[in-house]
Amino acid sequence: MIKLPDLKTADIKGKRVFLRADIDVPLDNGKIMDDTRLSESLETLNYLLQNGAKVVLAGHLGRPQGVEHDLSAEPVARWYQNKLKIKNEKLKMIKIGELDAWEISEAV
């Protein structure tokens, strides 16, 4: 694993970067009630994307005991899609085991 003293000194162009973000936001019937936690990651996420990184964004909603569809990350994926102006056809749902995941299919 590469140790980085500062993200801005790293050569990230074309590299896959794992970004753990706090996406545990309150939902009401699939609607995000407070997006403060999501907004906190936007600066870093924008920097990574603008500098050519392939970002793997990870986080969790709630404290699921297995697969709980009411804790789907789809509202969060759609929120990021809107904020980052990602075209709808570039964001697609994929399966990782039994879990739903969202992937940006090409560079934004």
Coordinates of C-alpha atoms in Angstrom, one line a residue:
M1 CA 0.0 0.0 0.0
I2 CA 1.3 3.5 -0.9
K3 CA 1.6 5.9 2.0
L4 CA 0.7 9.4 0.9
P5 CA 1.6 12.5 2.9
D6 CA -0.8 14.6 0.9
L7 CA -3.3 13.6 -1.8
K8 CA -2.2 16.5 -4.0
T9 CA 1.3 14.9 -4.3
A10 CA 0.0 11.6 -5.5
D11 CA 0.0 10.5 -9.1
I12 CA -3.7 9.4 -9.4
K13 CA -4.4 9.8 -13.1
G14 CA -5.8 6.5 -14.4
K15 CA -5.5 4.8 -11.0
R16 CA -8.3 3.3 -8.9
V17 CA -8.7 5.2 -5.7
F18 CA -10.8 3.8 -2.8
L19 CA -12.6 6.5 -0.9
R20 CA -14.4 5.7 2.3
A21 CA -17.1 8.3 2.9
D22 CA -19.7 8.8 5.7
I23 CA -22.9 8.3 3.6
D24 CA -25.0 7.2 6.6
V25 CA -27.7 9.9 6.1
P26 CA -31.3 10.0 7.4
L27 CA -33.8 8.7 4.8
D28 CA -37.5 9.0 4.7
N29 CA -39.2 6.7 2.1
G30 CA -36.0 6.9 0.0
K31 CA -35.6 10.7 0.3
I32 CA -32.5 12.1 1.9
M33 CA -33.5 14.3 4.8
D34 CA -30.1 15.8 5.6
D35 CA -27.2 15.8 3.0
T36 CA -24.5 17.4 5.2
R37 CA -22.4 14.2 5.5
L38 CA -22.6 13.7 1.7
S39 CA -21.6 17.3 1.0
E40 CA -18.4 16.8 3.2
S41 CA -17.0 14.4 0.6
L42 CA -17.7 16.4 -2.5
E43 CA -14.4 18.4 -2.5
T44 CA -12.3 15.3 -2.3
L45 CA -14.4 13.4 -4.8
N46 CA -14.3 16.2 -7.3
Y47 CA -10.6 16.5 -6.9
L48 CA -10.1 12.8 -7.6
L49 CA -12.4 12.8 -10.7
Q50 CA -11.0 16.0 -12.1
N51 CA -7.5 14.5 -11.9
G52 CA -8.3 11.3 -13.7
A53 CA -8.8 8.9 -10.8
K54 CA -11.2 6.0 -11.1
V55 CA -13.0 6.3 -7.8
V56 CA -14.5 3.5 -5.7
L57 CA -16.7 5.2 -3.2
A58 CA -17.7 3.1 -0.2
G59 CA -19.9 3.6 2.8
H60 CA -23.0 2.3 4.6
L61 CA -26.5 3.3 5.5
G62 CA -27.8 2.4 9.0
R63 CA -26.8 -0.8 10.7
P64 CA -28.2 -3.5 8.5
Q65 CA -28.5 -7.1 9.6
G66 CA -28.0 -8.5 6.1
V67 CA -29.6 -7.2 3.0
E68 CA -32.2 -4.5 3.9
H69 CA -33.7 -2.9 0.7
D70 CA -35.0 0.1 2.7
L71 CA -31.3 0.9 3.3
S72 CA -30.5 0.9 -0.4
A73 CA -27.7 3.3 -1.4
E74 CA -29.6 4.3 -4.5
P75 CA -30.8 7.7 -3.1
V76 CA -27.2 8.4 -2.2
A77 CA -25.9 7.4 -5.7
R78 CA -28.6 9.6 -7.3
W79 CA -27.6 12.5 -5.0
Y80 CA -23.9 12.2 -6.1
Q81 CA -25.1 11.8 -9.7
N82 CA -26.9 15.1 -9.4
K83 CA -24.2 17.0 -7.6
L84 CA -21.4 15.7 -9.9
K85 CA -23.6 16.2 -13.0
I86 CA -23.1 12.5 -14.1
K87 CA -25.3 11.6 -17.1
N88 CA -27.9 9.0 -16.2
E89 CA -26.6 6.4 -18.7
K90 CA -23.2 6.5 -17.0
L91 CA -24.5 5.4 -13.6
K92 CA -25.7 1.8 -13.5
M93 CA -26.7 -0.7 -10.8
I94 CA -24.5 -3.7 -10.4
K95 CA -24.6 -6.7 -8.0
I96 CA -21.8 -7.6 -5.7
G97 CA -22.9 -10.9 -4.2
E98 CA -26.4 -10.2 -2.8
L99 CA -25.7 -6.4 -2.5
D100 CA -26.7 -3.7 -4.9
A101 CA -23.9 -1.3 -5.9
W102 CA -23.7 1.6 -8.2
E103 CA -21.0 2.1 -10.7
I104 CA -20.0 5.0 -12.9
S105 CA -19.6 3.2 -16.2
E106 CA -17.0 5.6 -17.7
A107 CA -15.2 8.8 -16.9
V108 CA -17.3 11.8 -16.0

